[in-house]
Amino acid sequence: MRAVRTVVGDVPPDRLGVCDAHDHLFLSSPRLPGEELRSVGAARAELAAFRALGGGAVVQWTPYRMGRRAADLPPLARESGVHIVAATGLHQAQHYDEAILKAVRGPRLAELFVAELTTGIGLSGVRAGFVKVAGGFHALDRHARWTMTAAAEAYHATGAPIAVHLELGTGAPDVLDLLCGELGVPPERVVLGHLNRAPDLLTHRHVAASGCYLAFDGPSRAHHATDWRMPDAVLALVEAGFGDRLLLGGDTTTAGARSVNGGPGMPYLLRRVRERLAAVVGAEAVGRMVTENAGRAFSVEWR
């Protein structure tokens, strides 16, 4: 039986409802000083706003030691009626103090990922439902190769999917060469994030043909082509027969971007992105992206 591992237990994939496949309720990083997502009240309000528009699930891509607040997630899920899926994993080195990285060097990292997937995050008892790692800009540095190797080991031990932050949407072929080619992770267990930030339709089709999932996640920022190029990119993939590999998300990473603070936040996915994509590929296709596709991408025959 395949199941999505949420913070309150495993659920069948068809129980997720409408899913924001990449977002953050809590997040902190030295790269985002003063913009941390730490407020439980703001997270509660954001979930309520998302739920009011028909949202049913949020996949939080916040990994190890980046302010996940795992113990706060189950009460928020129960109060809001929104399924929450938590992450284990490790981001780029720039998001951590060296002491944190030194503590998990070598094989300890894979052991950490497996423990958080099967036993729980710290003392919270909350189990992660997937592994989040990150590539670099058009390349994979030593840190990325180390974390992806650990993520692959965790997949082989548990079956958990691996979600990858692509820096500005780049480096997808290198990620697949490593994870699926060298490390033996099936492509359908890999989610590539931020493809919207690099609207390279040739690369999109190439990686979609591998069988992995492509996440278009987050409204435009100053140097991103997210909003104005995304409909064309999604249409091209649907017309090429890859509509069943597409996921949609919001990727709220700063306090100012929350809807409760005047930003787009989680509701933007359902309030604006969904309707814009429906205008070019149809409401039925978009509906499958946020329900069936997300359920398949994050459901596992847990080992």
PDB file of C-alpha atoms in Angstrom:
ATOM      1  CA  MET A   1       0.000   0.000   0.000  1.00  0.00           C
ATOM      2  CA  ARG A   2       1.374   3.374  -1.021  1.00  0.00           C
ATOM      3  CA  ALA A   3       0.996   6.177   1.500  1.00  0.00           C
ATOM      4  CA  VAL A   4       2.016   9.795   1.967  1.00  0.00           C
ATOM      5  CA  ARG A   5       3.781  10.241   5.302  1.00  0.00           C
ATOM      6  CA  THR A   6       2.204  13.326   6.892  1.00  0.00           C
ATOM      7  CA  VAL A   7       3.072  14.820  10.257  1.00  0.00           C
ATOM      8  CA  VAL A   8       0.059  13.125  11.856  1.00  0.00           C
ATOM      9  CA  GLY A   9       0.510   9.753  10.160  1.00  0.00           C
ATOM     10  CA  ASP A  10       0.445   7.981   6.821  1.00  0.00           C
ATOM     11  CA  VAL A  11      -2.509   8.663   4.513  1.00  0.00           C
ATOM     12  CA  PRO A  12      -3.512   7.247   1.106  1.00  0.00           C
ATOM     13  CA  PRO A  13      -2.458   9.537  -1.754  1.00  0.00           C
ATOM     14  CA  ASP A  14      -6.051  10.195  -2.802  1.00  0.00           C
ATOM     15  CA  ARG A  15      -6.714  11.731   0.626  1.00  0.00           C
ATOM     16  CA  LEU A  16      -4.368  14.678   0.103  1.00  0.00           C
ATOM     17  CA  GLY A  17      -6.840  16.794  -1.812  1.00  0.00           C
ATOM     18  CA  VAL A  18      -5.469  19.902  -3.519  1.00  0.00           C
ATOM     19  CA  CYS A  19      -1.747  19.981  -2.752  1.00  0.00           C
ATOM     20  CA  ASP A  20       0.777  22.807  -2.629  1.00  0.00           C
ATOM     21  CA  ALA A  21       3.740  20.600  -3.539  1.00  0.00           C
ATOM     22  CA  HIS A  22       6.476  23.000  -2.381  1.00  0.00           C
ATOM     23  CA  ASP A  23       6.096  25.569   0.368  1.00  0.00           C
ATOM     24  CA  HIS A  24       7.313  26.600   3.815  1.00  0.00           C
ATOM     25  CA  LEU A  25       5.439  27.206   7.040  1.00  0.00           C
ATOM     26  CA  PHE A  26       8.684  27.678   8.981  1.00  0.00           C
ATOM     27  CA  LEU A  27      12.146  28.554   7.693  1.00  0.00           C
ATOM     28  CA  SER A  28      15.263  30.289   8.956  1.00  0.00           C
ATOM     29  CA  SER A  29      18.654  30.805   7.354  1.00  0.00           C
ATOM     30  CA  PRO A  30      21.615  33.133   7.778  1.00  0.00           C
ATOM     31  CA  ARG A  31      20.994  34.012   4.120  1.00  0.00           C
ATOM     32  CA  LEU A  32      17.629  35.567   5.039  1.00  0.00           C
ATOM     33  CA  PRO A  33      18.288  37.694   8.134  1.00  0.00           C
ATOM     34  CA  GLY A  34      15.175  39.346   9.527  1.00  0.00           C
ATOM     35  CA  GLU A  35      12.857  37.421   7.186  1.00  0.00           C
ATOM     36  CA  GLU A  36      12.583  34.173   9.138  1.00  0.00           C
ATOM     37  CA  LEU A  37       9.314  32.232   9.172  1.00  0.00           C
ATOM     38  CA  ARG A  38       8.999  31.577  12.894  1.00  0.00           C
ATOM     39  CA  SER A  39       5.494  32.675  13.885  1.00  0.00           C
ATOM     40  CA  VAL A  40       3.069  29.866  14.685  1.00  0.00           C
ATOM     41  CA  GLY A  41       0.187  32.333  14.492  1.00  0.00           C
ATOM     42  CA  ALA A  42       1.193  33.458  10.999  1.00  0.00           C
ATOM     43  CA  ALA A  43       1.555  29.835   9.881  1.00  0.00           C
ATOM     44  CA  ARG A  44      -1.918  29.098  11.251  1.00  0.00           C
ATOM     45  CA  ALA A  45      -3.403  32.061   9.377  1.00  0.00           C
ATOM     46  CA  GLU A  46      -1.628  31.074   6.167  1.00  0.00           C
ATOM     47  CA  LEU A  47      -3.012  27.540   6.368  1.00  0.00           C
ATOM     48  CA  ALA A  48      -6.503  28.888   7.031  1.00  0.00           C
ATOM     49  CA  ALA A  49      -6.305  31.133   3.968  1.00  0.00           C
ATOM     50  CA  PHE A  50      -5.084  28.232   1.849  1.00  0.00           C
ATOM     51  CA  ARG A  51      -7.824  25.960   3.189  1.00  0.00           C
ATOM     52  CA  ALA A  52     -10.507  28.567   2.474  1.00  0.00           C
ATOM     53  CA  LEU A  53      -9.640  28.356  -1.232  1.00  0.00           C
ATOM     54  CA  GLY A  54      -9.895  24.570  -1.275  1.00  0.00           C
ATOM     55  CA  GLY A  55      -6.351  23.630  -0.257  1.00  0.00           C
ATOM     56  CA  GLY A  56      -5.931  20.219   1.294  1.00  0.00           C
ATOM     57  CA  ALA A  57      -2.186  19.579   1.713  1.00  0.00           C
ATOM     58  CA  VAL A  58       1.135  21.398   1.960  1.00  0.00           C
ATOM     59  CA  VAL A  59       4.544  19.831   1.422  1.00  0.00           C
ATOM     60  CA  GLN A  60       7.074  21.761   3.517  1.00  0.00           C
ATOM     61  CA  TRP A  61      10.544  21.647   1.951  1.00  0.00           C
ATOM     62  CA  THR A  62      12.337  22.943   5.071  1.00  0.00           C
ATOM     63  CA  PRO A  63      15.195  20.515   5.842  1.00  0.00           C
ATOM     64  CA  TYR A  64      17.439  19.762   8.817  1.00  0.00           C
ATOM     65  CA  ARG A  65      18.429  22.646  11.096  1.00  0.00           C
ATOM     66  CA  MET A  66      16.601  25.332   9.136  1.00  0.00           C
ATOM     67  CA  GLY A  67      13.852  26.027  11.649  1.00  0.00           C
ATOM     68  CA  ARG A  68      11.352  23.283  10.777  1.00  0.00           C
ATOM     69  CA  ARG A  69       9.567  23.489  14.152  1.00  0.00           C
ATOM     70  CA  ALA A  70       8.486  19.871  13.721  1.00  0.00           C
ATOM     71  CA  ALA A  71       6.633  19.695  17.048  1.00  0.00           C
ATOM     72  CA  ASP A  72       4.371  22.575  15.980  1.00  0.00           C
ATOM     73  CA  LEU A  73       3.306  20.925  12.730  1.00  0.00           C
ATOM     74  CA  PRO A  74       0.831  18.276  13.997  1.00  0.00           C
ATOM     75  CA  PRO A  75      -1.319  20.774  15.952  1.00  0.00           C
ATOM     76  CA  LEU A  76      -1.359  23.079  12.929  1.00  0.00           C
ATOM     77  CA  ALA A  77      -2.417  20.219  10.655  1.00  0.00           C
ATOM     78  CA  ARG A  78      -5.237  19.189  12.995  1.00  0.00           C
ATOM     79  CA  GLU A  79      -6.482  22.747  13.583  1.00  0.00           C
ATOM     80  CA  SER A  80      -6.445  23.708   9.904  1.00  0.00           C
ATOM     81  CA  GLY A  81      -7.622  20.446   8.386  1.00  0.00           C
ATOM     82  CA  VAL A  82      -4.651  20.650   5.979  1.00  0.00           C
ATOM     83  CA  HIS A  83      -2.300  17.687   5.609  1.00  0.00           C
ATOM     84  CA  ILE A  84       1.337  18.695   6.160  1.00  0.00           C
ATOM     85  CA  VAL A  85       4.311  16.699   4.879  1.00  0.00           C
ATOM     86  CA  ALA A  86       7.656  17.484   6.540  1.00  0.00           C
ATOM     87  CA  ALA A  87      11.151  17.115   5.110  1.00  0.00           C
ATOM     88  CA  THR A  88      14.423  15.709   6.220  1.00  0.00           C
ATOM     89  CA  GLY A  89      17.499  16.516   4.141  1.00  0.00           C
ATOM     90  CA  LEU A  90      20.151  19.210   3.877  1.00  0.00           C
ATOM     91  CA  HIS A  91      20.278  22.432   1.870  1.00  0.00           C
ATOM     92  CA  GLN A  92      23.310  24.143   0.318  1.00  0.00           C
ATOM     93  CA  ALA A  93      26.291  24.671   2.636  1.00  0.00           C
ATOM     94  CA  GLN A  94      25.744  28.450   2.695  1.00  0.00           C
ATOM     95  CA  HIS A  95      22.639  27.951   4.848  1.00  0.00           C
ATOM     96  CA  TYR A  96      24.577  26.403   7.760  1.00  0.00           C
ATOM     97  CA  ASP A  97      27.319  27.110  10.245  1.00  0.00           C
ATOM     98  CA  GLU A  98      30.332  24.876   9.719  1.00  0.00           C
ATOM     99  CA  ALA A  99      29.791  23.268  13.133  1.00  0.00           C
ATOM    100  CA  ILE A 100      26.398  21.940  12.013  1.00  0.00           C
ATOM    101  CA  LEU A 101      27.871  20.398   8.870  1.00  0.00           C
ATOM    102  CA  LYS A 102      30.840  18.949  10.729  1.00  0.00           C
ATOM    103  CA  ALA A 103      28.485  17.135  13.114  1.00  0.00           C
ATOM    104  CA  VAL A 104      26.900  15.137  10.289  1.00  0.00           C
ATOM    105  CA  ARG A 105      29.904  14.473   8.040  1.00  0.00           C
ATOM    106  CA  GLY A 106      30.346  11.100   6.391  1.00  0.00           C
ATOM    107  CA  PRO A 107      27.843   8.244   6.772  1.00  0.00           C
ATOM    108  CA  ARG A 108      26.104   9.966   9.669  1.00  0.00           C
ATOM    109  CA  LEU A 109      24.118  12.087   7.243  1.00  0.00           C
ATOM    110  CA  ALA A 110      22.342   9.130   5.618  1.00  0.00           C
ATOM    111  CA  GLU A 111      21.681   7.698   9.067  1.00  0.00           C
ATOM    112  CA  LEU A 112      20.132  11.011  10.109  1.00  0.00           C
ATOM    113  CA  PHE A 113      17.859  11.087   7.076  1.00  0.00           C
ATOM    114  CA  VAL A 114      16.682   7.514   7.640  1.00  0.00           C
ATOM    115  CA  ALA A 115      16.042   8.156  11.333  1.00  0.00           C
ATOM    116  CA  GLU A 116      13.954  11.252  10.597  1.00  0.00           C
ATOM    117  CA  LEU A 117      11.942   9.338   7.997  1.00  0.00           C
ATOM    118  CA  THR A 118      11.280   6.301  10.171  1.00  0.00           C
ATOM    119  CA  THR A 119      11.571   7.302  13.839  1.00  0.00           C
ATOM    120  CA  GLY A 120      11.058  11.022  13.972  1.00  0.00           C
ATOM    121  CA  ILE A 121      12.653  14.466  13.866  1.00  0.00           C
ATOM    122  CA  GLY A 122      14.560  14.997  17.104  1.00  0.00           C
ATOM    123  CA  LEU A 123      12.363  14.297  20.111  1.00  0.00           C
ATOM    124  CA  SER A 124       9.173  15.409  18.347  1.00  0.00           C
ATOM    125  CA  GLY A 125       8.164  11.971  17.091  1.00  0.00           C
ATOM    126  CA  VAL A 126       7.118  13.670  13.835  1.00  0.00           C
ATOM    127  CA  ARG A 127       8.321  11.652  10.844  1.00  0.00           C
ATOM    128  CA  ALA A 128       9.494  13.262   7.635  1.00  0.00           C
ATOM    129  CA  GLY A 129       7.854  12.197   4.381  1.00  0.00           C
ATOM    130  CA  PHE A 130      10.675  12.922   1.923  1.00  0.00           C
ATOM    131  CA  VAL A 131      14.300  14.077   1.593  1.00  0.00           C
ATOM    132  CA  LYS A 132      15.139  17.595   0.393  1.00  0.00           C
ATOM    133  CA  VAL A 133      18.584  18.359  -1.048  1.00  0.00           C
ATOM    134  CA  ALA A 134      20.003  21.066  -3.322  1.00  0.00           C
ATOM    135  CA  GLY A 135      22.166  21.548  -6.368  1.00  0.00           C
ATOM    136  CA  GLY A 136      24.288  24.518  -7.361  1.00  0.00           C
ATOM    137  CA  PHE A 137      24.187  26.970 -10.244  1.00  0.00           C
ATOM    138  CA  HIS A 138      24.627  24.843 -13.387  1.00  0.00           C
ATOM    139  CA  ALA A 139      26.787  22.396 -11.424  1.00  0.00           C
ATOM    140  CA  LEU A 140      27.063  20.043  -8.463  1.00  0.00           C
ATOM    141  CA  ASP A 141      29.725  20.954  -5.952  1.00  0.00           C
ATOM    142  CA  ARG A 142      31.269  18.603  -3.397  1.00  0.00           C
ATOM    143  CA  HIS A 143      28.608  19.436  -0.805  1.00  0.00           C
ATOM    144  CA  ALA A 144      25.768  18.699  -3.242  1.00  0.00           C
ATOM    145  CA  ARG A 145      27.258  15.354  -4.236  1.00  0.00           C
ATOM    146  CA  TRP A 146      27.686  14.406  -0.578  1.00  0.00           C
ATOM    147  CA  THR A 147      24.122  15.293   0.380  1.00  0.00           C
ATOM    148  CA  MET A 148      22.618  13.642  -2.702  1.00  0.00           C
ATOM    149  CA  THR A 149      24.588  10.477  -2.026  1.00  0.00           C
ATOM    150  CA  ALA A 150      23.144  10.415   1.493  1.00  0.00           C
ATOM    151  CA  ALA A 151      19.664  11.077   0.085  1.00  0.00           C
ATOM    152  CA  ALA A 152      20.047   8.131  -2.300  1.00  0.00           C
ATOM    153  CA  GLU A 153      21.052   5.888   0.599  1.00  0.00           C
ATOM    154  CA  ALA A 154      17.954   7.019   2.463  1.00  0.00           C
ATOM    155  CA  TYR A 155      15.816   6.237  -0.573  1.00  0.00           C
ATOM    156  CA  HIS A 156      17.249   2.722  -0.833  1.00  0.00           C
ATOM    157  CA  ALA A 157      16.564   2.165   2.870  1.00  0.00           C
ATOM    158  CA  THR A 158      13.034   3.562   2.994  1.00  0.00           C
ATOM    159  CA  GLY A 159      11.645   4.275  -0.484  1.00  0.00           C
ATOM    160  CA  ALA A 160      11.290   7.987   0.339  1.00  0.00           C
ATOM    161  CA  PRO A 161      11.163  10.449  -2.575  1.00  0.00           C
ATOM    162  CA  ILE A 162      13.942  12.980  -3.051  1.00  0.00           C
ATOM    163  CA  ALA A 163      13.066  16.631  -3.777  1.00  0.00           C
ATOM    164  CA  VAL A 164      15.817  18.788  -5.231  1.00  0.00           C
ATOM    165  CA  HIS A 165      16.228  22.554  -5.042  1.00  0.00           C
ATOM    166  CA  LEU A 166      17.670  23.559  -8.421  1.00  0.00           C
ATOM    167  CA  GLU A 167      19.564  26.812  -8.055  1.00  0.00           C
ATOM    168  CA  LEU A 168      17.723  29.277 -10.312  1.00  0.00           C
ATOM    169  CA  GLY A 169      16.243  26.232 -12.019  1.00  0.00           C
ATOM    170  CA  THR A 170      19.585  25.036 -13.433  1.00  0.00           C
ATOM    171  CA  GLY A 171      21.561  21.792 -13.348  1.00  0.00           C
ATOM    172  CA  ALA A 172      18.688  19.324 -13.716  1.00  0.00           C
ATOM    173  CA  PRO A 173      20.534  16.937 -16.099  1.00  0.00           C
ATOM    174  CA  ASP A 174      23.515  16.768 -13.726  1.00  0.00           C
ATOM    175  CA  VAL A 175      21.202  15.966 -10.810  1.00  0.00           C
ATOM    176  CA  LEU A 176      19.573  13.125 -12.724  1.00  0.00           C
ATOM    177  CA  ASP A 177      22.946  11.794 -13.905  1.00  0.00           C
ATOM    178  CA  LEU A 178      24.046  11.559 -10.284  1.00  0.00           C
ATOM    179  CA  LEU A 179      20.884  10.443  -8.497  1.00  0.00           C
ATOM    180  CA  CYS A 180      19.447   8.140 -11.151  1.00  0.00           C
ATOM    181  CA  GLY A 181      22.542   7.234 -13.152  1.00  0.00           C
ATOM    182  CA  GLU A 182      25.278   6.752 -10.547  1.00  0.00           C
ATOM    183  CA  LEU A 183      23.229   6.196  -7.389  1.00  0.00           C
ATOM    184  CA  GLY A 184      20.360   4.070  -8.697  1.00  0.00           C
ATOM    185  CA  VAL A 185      17.366   6.149  -7.622  1.00  0.00           C
ATOM    186  CA  PRO A 186      14.391   5.570  -9.955  1.00  0.00           C
ATOM    187  CA  PRO A 187      13.509   8.827 -11.758  1.00  0.00           C
ATOM    188  CA  GLU A 188       9.896   8.624 -10.548  1.00  0.00           C
ATOM    189  CA  ARG A 189      11.234   9.041  -6.989  1.00  0.00           C
ATOM    190  CA  VAL A 190      12.850  12.399  -7.856  1.00  0.00           C
ATOM    191  CA  VAL A 191      11.134  15.808  -7.777  1.00  0.00           C
ATOM    192  CA  LEU A 192      13.034  18.643  -9.445  1.00  0.00           C
ATOM    193  CA  GLY A 193      12.128  22.031  -7.983  1.00  0.00           C
ATOM    194  CA  HIS A 194      12.179  25.536  -9.483  1.00  0.00           C
ATOM    195  CA  LEU A 195      12.011  24.544 -13.154  1.00  0.00           C
ATOM    196  CA  ASN A 196       9.978  27.743 -13.604  1.00  0.00           C
ATOM    197  CA  ARG A 197      13.051  29.837 -12.862  1.00  0.00           C
ATOM    198  CA  ALA A 198      14.856  28.627 -16.000  1.00  0.00           C
ATOM    199  CA  PRO A 199      12.291  28.426 -18.822  1.00  0.00           C
ATOM    200  CA  ASP A 200      14.487  26.232 -21.026  1.00  0.00           C
ATOM    201  CA  LEU A 201      11.862  24.147 -22.824  1.00  0.00           C
ATOM    202  CA  LEU A 202      14.431  21.760 -24.306  1.00  0.00           C
ATOM    203  CA  THR A 203      15.803  20.892 -20.860  1.00  0.00           C
ATOM    204  CA  HIS A 204      12.279  20.607 -19.466  1.00  0.00           C
ATOM    205  CA  ARG A 205      11.353  18.000 -22.070  1.00  0.00           C
ATOM    206  CA  HIS A 206      14.637  16.164 -21.615  1.00  0.00           C
ATOM    207  CA  VAL A 207      14.264  15.736 -17.866  1.00  0.00           C
ATOM    208  CA  ALA A 208      10.526  15.006 -18.090  1.00  0.00           C
ATOM    209  CA  ALA A 209      11.299  12.141 -20.485  1.00  0.00           C
ATOM    210  CA  SER A 210      13.363  10.508 -17.728  1.00  0.00           C
ATOM    211  CA  GLY A 211      10.207   9.967 -15.678  1.00  0.00           C
ATOM    212  CA  CYS A 212      10.982  12.393 -12.839  1.00  0.00           C
ATOM    213  CA  TYR A 213       8.563  15.038 -11.551  1.00  0.00           C
ATOM    214  CA  LEU A 214       8.966  18.696 -12.477  1.00  0.00           C
ATOM    215  CA  ALA A 215       7.861  21.285  -9.931  1.00  0.00           C
ATOM    216  CA  PHE A 216       6.849  24.775 -11.027  1.00  0.00           C
ATOM    217  CA  ASP A 217       6.879  26.481  -7.670  1.00  0.00           C
ATOM    218  CA  GLY A 218       6.762  30.080  -6.605  1.00  0.00           C
ATOM    219  CA  PRO A 219       5.547  33.441  -7.961  1.00  0.00           C
ATOM    220  CA  SER A 220       7.957  35.758  -9.749  1.00  0.00           C
ATOM    221  CA  ARG A 221      10.873  37.479  -8.121  1.00  0.00           C
ATOM    222  CA  ALA A 222      12.834  40.264  -9.787  1.00  0.00           C
ATOM    223  CA  HIS A 223      15.179  38.027 -11.800  1.00  0.00           C
ATOM    224  CA  HIS A 224      12.854  35.080 -12.421  1.00  0.00           C
ATOM    225  CA  ALA A 225      10.675  34.328 -15.430  1.00  0.00           C
ATOM    226  CA  THR A 226       8.200  32.485 -13.249  1.00  0.00           C
ATOM    227  CA  ASP A 227       4.896  34.154 -14.015  1.00  0.00           C
ATOM    228  CA  TRP A 228       5.145  35.356 -17.587  1.00  0.00           C
ATOM    229  CA  ARG A 229       6.884  32.286 -19.053  1.00  0.00           C
ATOM    230  CA  MET A 230       5.398  29.526 -16.919  1.00  0.00           C
ATOM    231  CA  PRO A 231       2.119  29.040 -18.830  1.00  0.00           C
ATOM    232  CA  ASP A 232       4.015  28.476 -22.081  1.00  0.00           C
ATOM    233  CA  ALA A 233       6.419  26.048 -20.392  1.00  0.00           C
ATOM    234  CA  VAL A 234       3.602  24.073 -18.803  1.00  0.00           C
ATOM    235  CA  LEU A 235       1.646  24.016 -22.072  1.00  0.00           C
ATOM    236  CA  ALA A 236       4.675  22.693 -23.958  1.00  0.00           C
ATOM    237  CA  LEU A 237       5.098  19.857 -21.470  1.00  0.00           C
ATOM    238  CA  VAL A 238       1.407  18.959 -21.521  1.00  0.00           C
ATOM    239  CA  GLU A 239       1.362  18.931 -25.315  1.00  0.00           C
ATOM    240  CA  ALA A 240       4.463  16.710 -25.301  1.00  0.00           C
ATOM    241  CA  GLY A 241       2.616  14.184 -23.119  1.00  0.00           C
ATOM    242  CA  PHE A 242       4.213  15.020 -19.765  1.00  0.00           C
ATOM    243  CA  GLY A 243       1.238  16.524 -17.955  1.00  0.00           C
ATOM    244  CA  ASP A 244       1.300  13.663 -15.446  1.00  0.00           C
ATOM    245  CA  ARG A 245       4.820  14.658 -14.304  1.00  0.00           C
ATOM    246  CA  LEU A 246       4.031  18.250 -13.300  1.00  0.00           C
ATOM    247  CA  LEU A 247       3.638  19.636  -9.781  1.00  0.00           C
ATOM    248  CA  LEU A 248       2.718  23.130  -8.591  1.00  0.00           C
ATOM    249  CA  GLY A 249       3.781  24.962  -5.448  1.00  0.00           C
ATOM    250  CA  GLY A 250       4.161  28.353  -3.809  1.00  0.00           C
ATOM    251  CA  ASP A 251       7.592  28.369  -2.089  1.00  0.00           C
ATOM    252  CA  THR A 252       6.967  31.057   0.525  1.00  0.00           C
ATOM    253  CA  THR A 253      10.447  31.671   1.987  1.00  0.00           C
ATOM    254  CA  THR A 254      10.246  35.050   3.751  1.00  0.00           C
ATOM    255  CA  ALA A 255       7.913  36.658   6.264  1.00  0.00           C
ATOM    256  CA  GLY A 256       7.165  39.483   3.843  1.00  0.00           C
ATOM    257  CA  ALA A 257       5.955  36.997   1.244  1.00  0.00           C
ATOM    258  CA  ARG A 258       3.213  35.579   3.479  1.00  0.00           C
ATOM    259  CA  SER A 259      -0.314  36.510   2.471  1.00  0.00           C
ATOM    260  CA  VAL A 260      -1.011  37.589   6.054  1.00  0.00           C
ATOM    261  CA  ASN A 261       1.767  40.180   5.635  1.00  0.00           C
ATOM    262  CA  GLY A 262       0.535  41.460   2.283  1.00  0.00           C
ATOM    263  CA  GLY A 263       2.463  39.064   0.042  1.00  0.00           C
ATOM    264  CA  PRO A 264       1.207  36.293  -2.257  1.00  0.00           C
ATOM    265  CA  GLY A 265       1.735  33.440   0.215  1.00  0.00           C
ATOM    266  CA  MET A 266       0.161  30.020  -0.038  1.00  0.00           C
ATOM    267  CA  PRO A 267      -3.217  31.230  -1.354  1.00  0.00           C
ATOM    268  CA  TYR A 268      -1.589  32.642  -4.507  1.00  0.00           C
ATOM    269  CA  LEU A 269      -1.234  29.153  -5.952  1.00  0.00           C
ATOM    270  CA  LEU A 270      -5.002  28.643  -5.942  1.00  0.00           C
ATOM    271  CA  ARG A 271      -6.033  32.291  -6.303  1.00  0.00           C
ATOM    272  CA  ARG A 272      -3.913  33.182  -9.345  1.00  0.00           C
ATOM    273  CA  VAL A 273      -1.559  30.451 -10.636  1.00  0.00           C
ATOM    274  CA  ARG A 274      -4.256  27.813 -10.996  1.00  0.00           C
ATOM    275  CA  GLU A 275      -6.562  30.042 -13.044  1.00  0.00           C
ATOM    276  CA  ARG A 276      -3.758  31.292 -15.312  1.00  0.00           C
ATOM    277  CA  LEU A 277      -2.615  27.777 -16.129  1.00  0.00           C
ATOM    278  CA  ALA A 278      -6.192  26.582 -16.594  1.00  0.00           C
ATOM    279  CA  ALA A 279      -6.575  29.219 -19.316  1.00  0.00           C
ATOM    280  CA  VAL A 280      -3.897  27.518 -21.426  1.00  0.00           C
ATOM    281  CA  VAL A 281      -4.077  23.801 -20.553  1.00  0.00           C
ATOM    282  CA  GLY A 282      -7.585  23.498 -19.105  1.00  0.00           C
ATOM    283  CA  ALA A 283      -8.905  23.207 -15.558  1.00  0.00           C
ATOM    284  CA  GLU A 284      -8.940  19.398 -15.668  1.00  0.00           C
ATOM    285  CA  ALA A 285      -5.210  19.143 -16.435  1.00  0.00           C
ATOM    286  CA  VAL A 286      -4.327  21.652 -13.715  1.00  0.00           C
ATOM    287  CA  GLY A 287      -6.585  19.802 -11.294  1.00  0.00           C
ATOM    288  CA  ARG A 288      -4.620  16.614 -11.871  1.00  0.00           C
ATOM    289  CA  MET A 289      -1.336  18.423 -11.249  1.00  0.00           C
ATOM    290  CA  VAL A 290      -2.399  19.532  -7.780  1.00  0.00           C
ATOM    291  CA  THR A 291      -4.118  16.268  -6.804  1.00  0.00           C
ATOM    292  CA  GLU A 292      -3.228  13.033  -8.603  1.00  0.00           C
ATOM    293  CA  ASN A 293       0.314  14.025  -9.590  1.00  0.00           C
ATOM    294  CA  ALA A 294       1.188  15.237  -6.105  1.00  0.00           C
ATOM    295  CA  GLY A 295      -0.252  12.098  -4.556  1.00  0.00           C
ATOM    296  CA  ARG A 296       1.885   9.874  -6.790  1.00  0.00           C
ATOM    297  CA  ALA A 297       5.043  11.946  -6.328  1.00  0.00           C
ATOM    298  CA  PHE A 298       4.988  11.846  -2.525  1.00  0.00           C
ATOM    299  CA  SER A 299       3.396   8.459  -1.836  1.00  0.00           C
ATOM    300  CA  VAL A 300       5.637   5.545  -0.945  1.00  0.00           C
ATOM    301  CA  GLU A 301       5.526   1.817  -0.302  1.00  0.00           C
ATOM    302  CA  TRP A 302       7.439   2.480   2.911  1.00  0.00           C
ATOM    303  CA  ARG A 303      10.260   0.139   3.793  1.00  0.00           C
TER     304      ARG A 303
END
